[in-house]
XYZ file of N, CA and C in Angstrom:
201
model
N -6.315 7.493 26.806
C -7.448 7.379 25.904
C -6.997 6.712 24.608
N -7.712 5.678 24.178
C -7.396 4.952 22.955
C -8.159 5.550 21.787
N -7.523 5.603 20.632
C -8.163 6.111 19.430
C -8.574 4.999 18.484
N -8.282 3.757 18.850
C -8.621 2.619 18.007
C -9.014 1.436 18.886
N -9.795 0.543 18.301
C -10.172 -0.666 19.015
C -9.062 -1.717 18.979
N -8.235 -1.675 17.937
C -7.167 -2.650 17.761
C -5.888 -1.934 17.343
N -4.779 -2.480 17.732
C -3.481 -1.963 17.302
C -2.690 -3.119 16.701
N -2.114 -2.900 15.553
C -1.273 -3.901 14.918
C 0.169 -3.439 15.095
N 0.931 -4.184 15.864
C 2.285 -3.793 16.218
C 3.260 -4.710 15.483
N 4.218 -4.101 14.806
C 5.219 -4.880 14.080
C 6.615 -4.472 14.539
N 7.548 -5.400 14.513
C 8.914 -5.058 14.920
C 9.593 -4.189 13.866
N 10.505 -3.356 14.307
C 11.238 -2.491 13.379
C 12.741 -2.615 13.567
N 13.180 -3.625 14.306
C 14.607 -3.785 14.531
C 15.270 -4.258 13.252
N 16.349 -3.603 12.892
C 17.127 -4.005 11.732
C 18.510 -4.447 12.174
N 19.327 -4.843 11.221
C 20.677 -5.291 11.555
C 21.648 -4.124 11.663
N 21.210 -2.955 11.243
C 22.077 -1.778 11.329
C 21.377 -0.720 12.182
N 21.827 0.503 12.086
C 21.232 1.602 12.848
C 19.874 2.021 12.295
N 19.549 1.607 11.076
C 18.283 1.985 10.456
C 17.202 0.957 10.768
N 15.984 1.401 10.992
C 14.902 0.450 11.242
C 14.558 -0.326 9.968
N 14.123 -1.539 10.141
C 13.707 -2.370 9.017
C 12.219 -2.141 8.756
N 11.870 -1.949 7.508
C 10.464 -1.749 7.145
C 9.824 -3.045 6.629
N 10.562 -4.145 6.661
C 10.060 -5.401 6.103
C 8.763 -5.856 6.767
N 8.726 -5.884 8.076
C 7.520 -6.343 8.780
C 6.355 -5.392 8.547
N 6.612 -4.092 8.586
C 5.542 -3.114 8.381
C 4.981 -3.204 6.960
N 5.848 -3.382 5.969
C 5.377 -3.502 4.582
C 4.602 -4.805 4.389
N 5.061 -5.889 5.021
C 4.336 -7.155 4.929
C 2.947 -7.025 5.521
N 2.845 -6.342 6.648
C 1.547 -6.114 7.270
C 0.666 -5.270 6.352
N 1.230 -4.217 5.779
C 0.471 -3.347 4.877
C -0.056 -4.120 3.675
N 0.812 -4.931 3.063
C 0.387 -5.713 1.902
C -0.672 -6.746 2.288
N -0.531 -7.343 3.451
C -1.529 -8.305 3.913
C -2.883 -7.659 4.141
N -2.883 -6.472 4.749
C -4.144 -5.742 4.950
C -4.768 -5.347 3.615
N -3.949 -4.875 2.686
C -4.464 -4.491 1.370
C -5.064 -5.693 0.644
N -4.408 -6.844 0.730
C -4.918 -8.058 0.086
C -6.248 -8.490 0.706
N -6.331 -8.419 2.023
C -7.570 -8.808 2.706
C -8.714 -7.856 2.343
N -8.417 -6.560 2.307
C -9.458 -5.589 1.958
C -9.897 -5.742 0.506
N -8.956 -6.023 -0.388
C -9.328 -6.173 -1.797
C -10.166 -7.435 -2.015
N -9.986 -8.438 -1.174
C -10.767 -9.673 -1.304
C -12.231 -9.461 -0.923
N -12.514 -8.428 -0.147
C -13.894 -8.153 0.266
C -14.741 -7.768 -0.936
N -14.195 -6.936 -1.826
C -14.920 -6.499 -3.021
C -13.927 -6.325 -4.165
N -13.586 -7.422 -4.850
C -12.560 -7.374 -5.890
C -12.870 -6.383 -7.019
N -14.121 -6.279 -7.422
C -14.484 -5.368 -8.511
C -14.237 -3.922 -8.112
N -14.652 -3.556 -6.928
C -14.433 -2.191 -6.440
C -12.944 -1.916 -6.256
N -12.209 -2.915 -5.785
C -10.768 -2.765 -5.588
C -10.059 -2.520 -6.909
N -10.406 -3.308 -7.949
C -9.791 -3.108 -9.263
C -10.115 -1.721 -9.809
N -11.328 -1.265 -9.598
C -11.724 0.073 -10.054
C -10.923 1.150 -9.331
N -10.745 1.012 -8.036
C -9.990 1.991 -7.251
C -8.525 2.009 -7.680
N -7.941 0.837 -7.917
C -6.549 0.755 -8.353
C -6.388 1.405 -9.721
N -7.326 1.145 -10.606
C -7.288 1.757 -11.933
C -7.355 3.277 -11.831
N -8.218 3.768 -10.951
C -8.354 5.213 -10.750
C -7.049 5.829 -10.229
N -6.418 5.170 -9.272
C -5.149 5.669 -8.731
C -4.072 5.647 -9.810
N -4.032 4.587 -10.630
C -3.065 4.526 -11.727
C -3.247 5.705 -12.683
N -4.494 6.028 -12.996
C -4.775 7.166 -13.875
C -4.313 8.476 -13.236
N -4.559 8.637 -11.941
C -4.110 9.852 -11.251
C -2.598 9.982 -11.303
N -1.894 8.874 -11.048
C -0.435 8.903 -11.080
C 0.070 9.261 -12.471
N -0.581 8.714 -13.505
C -0.183 9.042 -14.874
C -0.442 10.524 -15.162
N -1.583 11.031 -14.728
C -1.918 12.442 -14.935
C -0.923 13.365 -14.237
N -0.441 12.955 -13.061
C 0.505 13.779 -12.308
C 1.944 13.543 -12.745
N 2.146 12.600 -13.681
C 3.466 12.300 -14.215
C 4.449 11.929 -13.102
N 3.975 11.084 -12.178
C 4.792 10.687 -11.023
C 5.869 9.684 -11.423
N 5.537 8.751 -12.300
C 6.480 7.711 -12.685
C 6.899 7.890 -14.139
N 8.076 7.387 -14.458
C 8.529 7.390 -15.839
C 7.627 6.475 -16.651
N 7.425 6.788 -17.923
C 6.566 5.926 -18.750
C 7.117 4.516 -18.861
N 6.239 3.555 -18.981
C 6.627 2.150 -19.114
C 7.210 1.953 -20.515
N 8.455 1.539 -20.586
C 9.107 1.360 -21.877
C 9.219 -0.110 -22.259
N 8.649 -0.987 -21.438
C 8.710 -2.421 -21.736
C 7.879 -2.715 -22.977
N 8.434 -3.507 -23.854
C 7.702 -3.895 -25.059
C 6.881 -5.138 -24.740
N 5.637 -5.128 -25.155
C 4.776 -6.255 -24.833
C 4.189 -6.935 -25.984
């Protein structure tokens, strides 16, 4: 029984004993870019919301770059 209409399969072979995530990350970024192109305004709003959540949860160190 299939749970999806489509499957996106990427290679995970690396040069060492560890799997390579390069292909999977490239696929993820490509899907994210395609989805954000559908509704750029909504995408920017969602990204802004996630950034605020991350700041509220103190997940990342504060940005110390001077601008």
